[in-house]
PDB file of C-alpha atoms in Angstrom:
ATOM      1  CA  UNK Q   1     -10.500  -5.692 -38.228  1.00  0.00           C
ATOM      2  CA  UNK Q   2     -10.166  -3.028 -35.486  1.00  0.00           C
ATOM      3  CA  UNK Q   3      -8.468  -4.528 -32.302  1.00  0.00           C
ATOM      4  CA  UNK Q   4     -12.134  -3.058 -29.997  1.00  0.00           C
ATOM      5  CA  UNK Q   5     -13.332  -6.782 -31.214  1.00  0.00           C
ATOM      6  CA  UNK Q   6     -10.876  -8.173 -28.663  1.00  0.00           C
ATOM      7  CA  UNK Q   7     -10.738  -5.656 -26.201  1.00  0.00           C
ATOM      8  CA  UNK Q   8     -14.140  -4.133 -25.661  1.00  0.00           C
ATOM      9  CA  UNK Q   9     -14.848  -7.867 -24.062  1.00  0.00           C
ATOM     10  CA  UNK Q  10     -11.914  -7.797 -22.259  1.00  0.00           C
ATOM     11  CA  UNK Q  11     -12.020  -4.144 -20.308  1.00  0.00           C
ATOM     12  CA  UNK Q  12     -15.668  -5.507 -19.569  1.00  0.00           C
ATOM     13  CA  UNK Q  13     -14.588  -8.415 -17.990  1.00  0.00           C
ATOM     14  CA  UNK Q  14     -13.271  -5.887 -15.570  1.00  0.00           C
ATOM     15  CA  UNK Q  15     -16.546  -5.085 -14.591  1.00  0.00           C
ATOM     16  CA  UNK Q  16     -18.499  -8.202 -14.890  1.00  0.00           C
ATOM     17  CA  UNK Q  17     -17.086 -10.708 -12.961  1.00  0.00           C
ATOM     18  CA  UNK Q  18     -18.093 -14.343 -13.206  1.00  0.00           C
ATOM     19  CA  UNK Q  19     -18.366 -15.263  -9.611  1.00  0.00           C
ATOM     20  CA  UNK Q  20     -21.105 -14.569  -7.442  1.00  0.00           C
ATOM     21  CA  UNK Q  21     -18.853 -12.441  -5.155  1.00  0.00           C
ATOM     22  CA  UNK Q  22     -17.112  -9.906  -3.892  1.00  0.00           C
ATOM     23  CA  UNK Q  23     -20.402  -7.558  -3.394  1.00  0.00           C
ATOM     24  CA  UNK Q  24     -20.402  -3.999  -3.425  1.00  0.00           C
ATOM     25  CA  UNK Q  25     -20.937  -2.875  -0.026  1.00  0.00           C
ATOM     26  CA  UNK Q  26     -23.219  -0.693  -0.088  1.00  0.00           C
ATOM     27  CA  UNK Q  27     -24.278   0.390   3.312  1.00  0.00           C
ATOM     28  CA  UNK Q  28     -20.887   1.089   4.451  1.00  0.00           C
ATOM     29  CA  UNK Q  29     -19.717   3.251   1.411  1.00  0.00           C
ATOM     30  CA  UNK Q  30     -18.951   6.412   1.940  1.00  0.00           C
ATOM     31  CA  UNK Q  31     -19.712   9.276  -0.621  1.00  0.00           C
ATOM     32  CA  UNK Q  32     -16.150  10.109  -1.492  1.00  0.00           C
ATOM     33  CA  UNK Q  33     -16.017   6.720  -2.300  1.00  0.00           C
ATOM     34  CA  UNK Q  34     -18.592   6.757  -4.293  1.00  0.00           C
ATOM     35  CA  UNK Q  35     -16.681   9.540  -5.983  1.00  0.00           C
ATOM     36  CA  UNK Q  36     -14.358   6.979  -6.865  1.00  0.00           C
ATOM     37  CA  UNK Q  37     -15.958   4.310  -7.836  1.00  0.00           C
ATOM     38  CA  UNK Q  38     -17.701   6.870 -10.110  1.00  0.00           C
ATOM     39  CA  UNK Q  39     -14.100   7.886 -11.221  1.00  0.00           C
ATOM     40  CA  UNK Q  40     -13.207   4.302 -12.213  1.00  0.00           C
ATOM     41  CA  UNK Q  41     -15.887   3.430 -14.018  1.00  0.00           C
ATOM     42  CA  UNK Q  42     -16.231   6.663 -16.150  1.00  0.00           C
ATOM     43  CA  UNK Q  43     -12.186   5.546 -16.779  1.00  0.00           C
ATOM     44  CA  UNK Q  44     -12.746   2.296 -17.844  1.00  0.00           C
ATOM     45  CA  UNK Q  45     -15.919   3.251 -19.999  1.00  0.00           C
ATOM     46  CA  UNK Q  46     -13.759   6.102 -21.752  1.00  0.00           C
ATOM     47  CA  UNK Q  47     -10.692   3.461 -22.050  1.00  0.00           C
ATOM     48  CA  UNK Q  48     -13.359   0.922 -23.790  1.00  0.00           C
ATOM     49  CA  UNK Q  49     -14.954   3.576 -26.155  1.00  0.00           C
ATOM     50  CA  UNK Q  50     -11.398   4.407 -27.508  1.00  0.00           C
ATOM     51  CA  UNK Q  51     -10.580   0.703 -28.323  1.00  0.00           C
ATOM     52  CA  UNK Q  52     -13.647   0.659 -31.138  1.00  0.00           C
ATOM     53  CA  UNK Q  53     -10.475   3.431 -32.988  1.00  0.00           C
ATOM     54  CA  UNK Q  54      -7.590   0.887 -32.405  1.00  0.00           C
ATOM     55  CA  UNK Q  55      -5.664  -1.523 -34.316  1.00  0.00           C
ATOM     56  CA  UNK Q  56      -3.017  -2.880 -31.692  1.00  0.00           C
ATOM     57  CA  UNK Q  57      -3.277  -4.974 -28.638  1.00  0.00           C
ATOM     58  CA  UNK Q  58      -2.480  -3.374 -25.534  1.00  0.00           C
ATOM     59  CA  UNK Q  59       1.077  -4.441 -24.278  1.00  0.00           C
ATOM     60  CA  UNK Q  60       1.751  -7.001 -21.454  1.00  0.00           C
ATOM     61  CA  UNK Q  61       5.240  -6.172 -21.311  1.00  0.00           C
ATOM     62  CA  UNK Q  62       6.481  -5.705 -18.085  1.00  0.00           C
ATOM     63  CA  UNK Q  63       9.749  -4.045 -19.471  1.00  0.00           C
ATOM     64  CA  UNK Q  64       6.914  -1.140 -20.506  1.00  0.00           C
ATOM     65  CA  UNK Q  65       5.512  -0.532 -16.999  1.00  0.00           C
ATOM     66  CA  UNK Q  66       6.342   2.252 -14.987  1.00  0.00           C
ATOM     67  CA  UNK Q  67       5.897   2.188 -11.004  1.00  0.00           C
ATOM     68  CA  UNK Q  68       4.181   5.228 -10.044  1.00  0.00           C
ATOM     69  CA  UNK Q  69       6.187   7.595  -7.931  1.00  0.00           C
ATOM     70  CA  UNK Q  70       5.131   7.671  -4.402  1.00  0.00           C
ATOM     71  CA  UNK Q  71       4.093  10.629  -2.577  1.00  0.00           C
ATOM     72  CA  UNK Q  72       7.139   9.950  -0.055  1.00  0.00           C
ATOM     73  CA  UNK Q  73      10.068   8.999  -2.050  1.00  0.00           C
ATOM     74  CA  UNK Q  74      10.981   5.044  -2.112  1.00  0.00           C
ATOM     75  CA  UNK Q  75      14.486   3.987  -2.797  1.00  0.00           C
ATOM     76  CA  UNK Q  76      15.493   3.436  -6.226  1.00  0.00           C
ATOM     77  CA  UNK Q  77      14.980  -0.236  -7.723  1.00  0.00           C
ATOM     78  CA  UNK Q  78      18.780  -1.909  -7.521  1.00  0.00           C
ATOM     79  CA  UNK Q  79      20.550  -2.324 -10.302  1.00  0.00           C
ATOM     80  CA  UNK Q  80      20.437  -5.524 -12.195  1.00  0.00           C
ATOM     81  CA  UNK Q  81      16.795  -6.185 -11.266  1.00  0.00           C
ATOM     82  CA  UNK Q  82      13.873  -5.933 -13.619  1.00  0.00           C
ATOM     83  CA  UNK Q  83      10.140  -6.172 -12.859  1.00  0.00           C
ATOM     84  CA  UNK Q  84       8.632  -9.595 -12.411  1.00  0.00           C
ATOM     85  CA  UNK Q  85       5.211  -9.123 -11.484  1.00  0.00           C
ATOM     86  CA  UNK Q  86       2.522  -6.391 -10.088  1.00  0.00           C
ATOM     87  CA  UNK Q  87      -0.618  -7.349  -7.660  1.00  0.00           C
ATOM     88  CA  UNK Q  88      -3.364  -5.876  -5.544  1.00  0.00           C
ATOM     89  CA  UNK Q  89      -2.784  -7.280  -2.179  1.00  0.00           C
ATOM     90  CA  UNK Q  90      -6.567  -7.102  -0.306  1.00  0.00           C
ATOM     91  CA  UNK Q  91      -7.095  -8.396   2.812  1.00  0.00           C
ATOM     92  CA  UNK Q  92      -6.578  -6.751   6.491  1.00  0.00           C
ATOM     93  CA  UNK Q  93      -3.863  -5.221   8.727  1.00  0.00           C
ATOM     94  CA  UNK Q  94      -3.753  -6.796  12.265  1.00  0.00           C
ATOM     95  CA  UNK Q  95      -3.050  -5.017  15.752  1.00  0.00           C
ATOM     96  CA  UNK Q  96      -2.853  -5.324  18.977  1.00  0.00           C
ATOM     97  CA  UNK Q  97      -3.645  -3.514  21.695  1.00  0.00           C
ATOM     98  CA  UNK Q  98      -2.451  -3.400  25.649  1.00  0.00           C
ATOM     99  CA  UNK Q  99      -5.924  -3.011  27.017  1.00  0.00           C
ATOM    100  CA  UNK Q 100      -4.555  -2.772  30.609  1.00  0.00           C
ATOM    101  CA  UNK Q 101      -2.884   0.548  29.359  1.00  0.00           C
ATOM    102  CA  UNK Q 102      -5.161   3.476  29.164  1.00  0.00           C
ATOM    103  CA  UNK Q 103      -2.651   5.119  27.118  1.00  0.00           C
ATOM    104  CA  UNK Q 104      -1.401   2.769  24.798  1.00  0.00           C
ATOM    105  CA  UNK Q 105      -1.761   2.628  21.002  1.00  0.00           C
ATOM    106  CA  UNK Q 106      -2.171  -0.210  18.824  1.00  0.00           C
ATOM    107  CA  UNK Q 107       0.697  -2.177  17.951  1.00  0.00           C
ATOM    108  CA  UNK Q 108       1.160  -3.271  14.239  1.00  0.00           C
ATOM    109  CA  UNK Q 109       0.813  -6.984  14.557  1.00  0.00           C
ATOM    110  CA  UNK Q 110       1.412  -7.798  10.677  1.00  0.00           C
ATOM    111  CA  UNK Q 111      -1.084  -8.585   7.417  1.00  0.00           C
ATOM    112  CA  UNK Q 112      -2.881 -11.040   5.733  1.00  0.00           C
ATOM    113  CA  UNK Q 113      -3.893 -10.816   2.438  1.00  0.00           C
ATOM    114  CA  UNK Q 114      -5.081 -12.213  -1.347  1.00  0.00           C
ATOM    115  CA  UNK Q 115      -2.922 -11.189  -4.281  1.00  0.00           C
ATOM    116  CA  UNK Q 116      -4.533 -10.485  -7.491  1.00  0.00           C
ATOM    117  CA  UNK Q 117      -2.705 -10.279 -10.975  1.00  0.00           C
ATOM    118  CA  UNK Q 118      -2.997  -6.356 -12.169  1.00  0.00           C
ATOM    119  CA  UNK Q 119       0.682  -6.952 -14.421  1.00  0.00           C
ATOM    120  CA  UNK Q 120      -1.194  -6.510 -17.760  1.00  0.00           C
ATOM    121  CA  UNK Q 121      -3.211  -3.497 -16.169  1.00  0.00           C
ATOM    122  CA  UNK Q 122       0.076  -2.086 -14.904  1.00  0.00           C
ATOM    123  CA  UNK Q 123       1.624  -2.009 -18.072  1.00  0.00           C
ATOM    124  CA  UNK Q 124      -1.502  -0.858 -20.408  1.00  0.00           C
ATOM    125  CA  UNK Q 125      -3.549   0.807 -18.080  1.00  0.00           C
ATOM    126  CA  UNK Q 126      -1.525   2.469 -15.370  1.00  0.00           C
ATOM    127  CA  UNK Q 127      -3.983   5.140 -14.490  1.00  0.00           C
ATOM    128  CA  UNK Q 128      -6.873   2.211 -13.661  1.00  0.00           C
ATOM    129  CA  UNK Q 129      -4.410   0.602 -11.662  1.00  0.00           C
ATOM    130  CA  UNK Q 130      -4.125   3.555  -9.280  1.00  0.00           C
ATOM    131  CA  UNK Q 131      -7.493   3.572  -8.545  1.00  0.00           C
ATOM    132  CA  UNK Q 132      -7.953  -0.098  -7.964  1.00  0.00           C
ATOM    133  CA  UNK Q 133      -6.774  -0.495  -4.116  1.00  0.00           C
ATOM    134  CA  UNK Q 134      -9.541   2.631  -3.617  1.00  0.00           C
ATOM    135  CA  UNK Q 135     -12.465   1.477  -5.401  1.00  0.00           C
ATOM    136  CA  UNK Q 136     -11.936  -2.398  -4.406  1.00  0.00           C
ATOM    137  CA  UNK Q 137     -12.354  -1.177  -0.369  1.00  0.00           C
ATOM    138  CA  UNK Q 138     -15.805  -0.562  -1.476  1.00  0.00           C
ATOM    139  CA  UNK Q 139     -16.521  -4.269  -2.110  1.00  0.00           C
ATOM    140  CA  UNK Q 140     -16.501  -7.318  -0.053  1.00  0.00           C
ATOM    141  CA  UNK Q 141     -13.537  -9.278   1.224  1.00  0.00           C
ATOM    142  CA  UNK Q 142     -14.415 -12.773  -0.483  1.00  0.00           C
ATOM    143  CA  UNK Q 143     -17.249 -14.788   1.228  1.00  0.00           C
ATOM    144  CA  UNK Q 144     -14.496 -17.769   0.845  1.00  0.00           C
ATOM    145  CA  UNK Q 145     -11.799 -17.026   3.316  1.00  0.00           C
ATOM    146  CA  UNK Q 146      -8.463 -15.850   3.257  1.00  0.00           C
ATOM    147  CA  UNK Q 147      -6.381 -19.630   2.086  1.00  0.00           C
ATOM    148  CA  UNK Q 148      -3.396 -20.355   0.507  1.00  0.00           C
ATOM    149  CA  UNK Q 149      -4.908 -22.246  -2.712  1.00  0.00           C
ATOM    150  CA  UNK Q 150      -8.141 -20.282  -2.822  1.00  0.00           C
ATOM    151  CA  UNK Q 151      -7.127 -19.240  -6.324  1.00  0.00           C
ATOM    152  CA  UNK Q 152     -11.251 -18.815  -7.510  1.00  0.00           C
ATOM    153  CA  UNK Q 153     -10.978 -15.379  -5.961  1.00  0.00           C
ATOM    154  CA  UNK Q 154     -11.763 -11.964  -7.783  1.00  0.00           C
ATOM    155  CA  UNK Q 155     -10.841  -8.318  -7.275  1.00  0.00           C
ATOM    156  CA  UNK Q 156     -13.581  -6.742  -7.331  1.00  0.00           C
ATOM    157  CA  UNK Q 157     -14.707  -4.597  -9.365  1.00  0.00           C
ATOM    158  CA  UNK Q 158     -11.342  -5.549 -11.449  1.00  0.00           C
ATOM    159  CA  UNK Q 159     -12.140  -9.599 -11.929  1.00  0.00           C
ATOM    160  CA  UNK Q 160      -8.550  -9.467 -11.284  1.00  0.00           C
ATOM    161  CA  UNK Q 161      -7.468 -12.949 -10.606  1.00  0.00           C
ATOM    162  CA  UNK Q 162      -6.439 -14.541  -7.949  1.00  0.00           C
ATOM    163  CA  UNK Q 163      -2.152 -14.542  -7.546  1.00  0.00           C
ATOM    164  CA  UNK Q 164      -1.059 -15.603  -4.444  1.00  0.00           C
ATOM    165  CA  UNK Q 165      -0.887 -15.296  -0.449  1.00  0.00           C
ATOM    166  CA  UNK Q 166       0.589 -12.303   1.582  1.00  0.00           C
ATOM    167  CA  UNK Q 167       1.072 -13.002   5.319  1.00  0.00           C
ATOM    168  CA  UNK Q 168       3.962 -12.519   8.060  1.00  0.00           C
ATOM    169  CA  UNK Q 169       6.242 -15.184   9.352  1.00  0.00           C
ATOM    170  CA  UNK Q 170       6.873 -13.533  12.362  1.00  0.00           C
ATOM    171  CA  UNK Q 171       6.092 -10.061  13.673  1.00  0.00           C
ATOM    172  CA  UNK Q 172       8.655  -8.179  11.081  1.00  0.00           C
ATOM    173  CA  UNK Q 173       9.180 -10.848   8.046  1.00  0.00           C
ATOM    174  CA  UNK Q 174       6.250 -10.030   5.521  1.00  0.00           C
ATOM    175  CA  UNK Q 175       6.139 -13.355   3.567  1.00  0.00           C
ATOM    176  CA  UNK Q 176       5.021 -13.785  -0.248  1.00  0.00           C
ATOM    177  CA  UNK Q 177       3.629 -16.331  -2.527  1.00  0.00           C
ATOM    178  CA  UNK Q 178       2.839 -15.802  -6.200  1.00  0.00           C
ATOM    179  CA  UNK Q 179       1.956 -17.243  -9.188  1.00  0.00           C
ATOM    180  CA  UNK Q 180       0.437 -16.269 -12.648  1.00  0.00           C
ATOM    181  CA  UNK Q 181      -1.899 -19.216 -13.848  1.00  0.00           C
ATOM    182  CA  UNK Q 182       0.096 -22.751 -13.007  1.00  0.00           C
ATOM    183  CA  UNK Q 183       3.023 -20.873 -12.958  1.00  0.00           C
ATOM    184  CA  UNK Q 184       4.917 -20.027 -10.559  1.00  0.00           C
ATOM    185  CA  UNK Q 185       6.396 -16.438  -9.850  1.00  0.00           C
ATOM    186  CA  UNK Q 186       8.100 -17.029  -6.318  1.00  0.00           C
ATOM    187  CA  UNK Q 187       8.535 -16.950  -2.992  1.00  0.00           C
ATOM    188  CA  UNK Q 188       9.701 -14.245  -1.274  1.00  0.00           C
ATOM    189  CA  UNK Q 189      10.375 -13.699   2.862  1.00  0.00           C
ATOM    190  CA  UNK Q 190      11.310  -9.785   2.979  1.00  0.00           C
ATOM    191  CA  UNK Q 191      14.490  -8.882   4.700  1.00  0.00           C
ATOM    192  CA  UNK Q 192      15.945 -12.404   4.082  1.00  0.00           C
ATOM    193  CA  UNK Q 193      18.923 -13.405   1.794  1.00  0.00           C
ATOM    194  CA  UNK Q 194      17.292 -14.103  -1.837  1.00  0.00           C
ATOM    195  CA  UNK Q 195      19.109 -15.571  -4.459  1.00  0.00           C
ATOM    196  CA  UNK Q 196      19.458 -15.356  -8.461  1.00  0.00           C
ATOM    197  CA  UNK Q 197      16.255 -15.209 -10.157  1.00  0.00           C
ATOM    198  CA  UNK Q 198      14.378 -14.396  -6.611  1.00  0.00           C
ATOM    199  CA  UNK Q 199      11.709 -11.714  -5.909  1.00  0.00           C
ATOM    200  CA  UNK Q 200      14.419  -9.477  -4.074  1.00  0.00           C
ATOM    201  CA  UNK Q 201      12.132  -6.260  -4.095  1.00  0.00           C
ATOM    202  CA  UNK Q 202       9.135  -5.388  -3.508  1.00  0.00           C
ATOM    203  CA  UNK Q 203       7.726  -1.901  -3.455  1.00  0.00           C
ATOM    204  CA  UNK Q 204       4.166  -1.198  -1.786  1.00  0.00           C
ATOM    205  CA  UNK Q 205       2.107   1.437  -3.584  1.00  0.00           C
ATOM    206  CA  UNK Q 206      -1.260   3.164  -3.264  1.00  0.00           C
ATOM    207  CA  UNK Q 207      -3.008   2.100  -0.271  1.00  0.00           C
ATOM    208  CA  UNK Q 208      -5.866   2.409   0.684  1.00  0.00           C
ATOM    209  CA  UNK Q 209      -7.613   1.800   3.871  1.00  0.00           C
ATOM    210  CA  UNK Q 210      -5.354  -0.290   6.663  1.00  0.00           C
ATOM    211  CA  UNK Q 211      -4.630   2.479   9.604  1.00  0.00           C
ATOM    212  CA  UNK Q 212      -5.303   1.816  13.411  1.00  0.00           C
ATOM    213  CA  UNK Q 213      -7.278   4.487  15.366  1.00  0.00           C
ATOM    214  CA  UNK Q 214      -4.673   7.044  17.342  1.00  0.00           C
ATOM    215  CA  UNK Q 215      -5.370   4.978  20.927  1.00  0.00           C
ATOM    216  CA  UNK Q 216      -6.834   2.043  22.083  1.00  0.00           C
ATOM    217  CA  UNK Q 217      -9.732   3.396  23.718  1.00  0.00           C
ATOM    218  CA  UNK Q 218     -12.422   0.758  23.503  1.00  0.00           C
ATOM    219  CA  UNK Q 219     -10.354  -1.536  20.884  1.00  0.00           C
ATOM    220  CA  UNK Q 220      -9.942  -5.294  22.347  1.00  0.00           C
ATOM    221  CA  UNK Q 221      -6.479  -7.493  22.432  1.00  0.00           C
ATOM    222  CA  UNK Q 222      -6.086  -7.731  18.843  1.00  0.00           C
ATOM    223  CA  UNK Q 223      -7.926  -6.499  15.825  1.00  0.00           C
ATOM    224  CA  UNK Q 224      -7.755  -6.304  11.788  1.00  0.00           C
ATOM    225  CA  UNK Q 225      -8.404  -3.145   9.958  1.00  0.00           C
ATOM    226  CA  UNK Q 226      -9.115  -3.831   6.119  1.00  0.00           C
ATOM    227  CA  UNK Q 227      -6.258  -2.850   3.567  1.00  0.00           C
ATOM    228  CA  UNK Q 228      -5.803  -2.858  -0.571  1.00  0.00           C
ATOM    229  CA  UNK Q 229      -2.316  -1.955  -1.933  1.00  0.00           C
ATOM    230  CA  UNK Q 230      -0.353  -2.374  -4.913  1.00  0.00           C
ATOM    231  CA  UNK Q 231       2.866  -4.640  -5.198  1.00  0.00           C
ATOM    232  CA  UNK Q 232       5.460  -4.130  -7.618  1.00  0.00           C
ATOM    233  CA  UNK Q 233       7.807  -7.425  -7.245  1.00  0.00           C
ATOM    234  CA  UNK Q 234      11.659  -6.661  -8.805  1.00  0.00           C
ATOM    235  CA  UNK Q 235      13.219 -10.193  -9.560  1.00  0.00           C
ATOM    236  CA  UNK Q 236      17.372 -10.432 -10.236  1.00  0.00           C
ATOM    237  CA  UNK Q 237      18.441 -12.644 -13.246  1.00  0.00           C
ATOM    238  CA  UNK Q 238      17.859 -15.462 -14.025  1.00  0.00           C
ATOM    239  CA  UNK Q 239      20.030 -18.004 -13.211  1.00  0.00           C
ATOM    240  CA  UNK Q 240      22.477 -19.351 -15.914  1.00  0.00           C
ATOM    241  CA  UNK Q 241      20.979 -23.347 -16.941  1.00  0.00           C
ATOM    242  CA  UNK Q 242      23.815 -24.131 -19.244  1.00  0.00           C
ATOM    243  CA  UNK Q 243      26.315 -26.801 -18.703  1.00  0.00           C
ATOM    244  CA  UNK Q 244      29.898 -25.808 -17.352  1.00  0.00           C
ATOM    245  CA  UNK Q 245      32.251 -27.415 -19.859  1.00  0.00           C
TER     246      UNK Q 245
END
């Protein structure tokens, strides 16, 4: 039996998700967005006619992924760490603005987000995954809102599933929570001490959407501007469990 059985369902279960929302936005979608939404879906169409000539399973091995090189150089992953666990962040980036100041420009006021599980697409389907953060800006932030625990969320048009919270502590200490199913992944506060077996990285990739206008002509106090990104979280080992004799 060719493998398509299994995995002609499961590429179309990133397209047909079971809840009710998010919604494509249609009004508000802009023709090179359309381009990519067109993009996407004649990807995932191609990647689902190809299964129906395969015998294997796509890998979920996380050992197998490879973060994408960004177009401004990150620093290297640290030595010792390996990857733990890759999600779509959607949600908003928040400003503020001195409205007193003709001349002032909004102030990066931190983010708030959902987290949706893309590891398995990561690994097997890297080139989706860059397109993900685009195309999902093109459909609705959840008609639920924004909760730690609101794990019946989807990406759309992934169906990624929900994986956690993103949100800041304070103004510079991005804070994350994530999980995979009733497990947990970690907690991670950026910039803080981790230890063994922590999230101690975590690299933000191809975003989309998320930038303040140049001034804050007309903008009031504070303001969010809607963001998608990809997170690629680097863990250290595990800690050793055995007994000391």
């Amino acid at each position: 039996m060719r493998f398509s059985t299994f995995l002609a369902p499961a590429l179309a279960g990133m397209v047909l998700a079971a809840p009710r929302y998010p919604e494509l936005e249609g009004d508000n979608t802009p023709p090179r967005s359309m381009e990519a939404m067109s993009e996407y879906f004649t990807l995932l169409a191609s990647k689902v006619q190809a299964s129906r000539y395969t015998t294997r399973a796509p890998s979920c091995d996380l050992s197998q992924a490879r973060m994408p090189i960004a177009p401004e150089p990150l620093p290297p992953v640290s030595e010792g760490l390996t990857l733990k666990h890759v999600a779509v962040g959607r949600g908003t980036q928040n400003y503020t603005c001195d409205v007193g100041n003709a001349t002032a420009v909004p102030q990066a006021a931190g983010a708030v987000a959902s987290l949706f599980n893309v590891s398995c697409i990561a690994v097997a389907y890297p080139d989706l995954l860059a397109l993900i953060p685009k195309v999902s800006m093109q459909f609705n932030l959840s008609t639920e809102p924004l909760l730690p625990g609101a794990n019946n969320h989807r990406l759309g048009p992934s169906n990624a599933v929900f994986a956690g919270d993103h949100f800041f502590y304070d103004a510079k200490t991005p804070y994350f929570h994530i999980r995979e199913g009733d497990r947990e992944i970690g907690d991670t506060y950026c910039g803080l001490n981790s230890t063994a077996g922590d999230i101690q990285e975590i690299y933000r990739l191809t975003t989309a959407g998320g930038s303040p206008p140049s001034s804050c002509a007309g903008q009031p106090e504070s303001f969010q501007v809607q963001y998608a990104a990809a997170y690629w979280f680097y863990a250290g080992p595990a800690p050793d469990t055995e007994d000391e004799d």
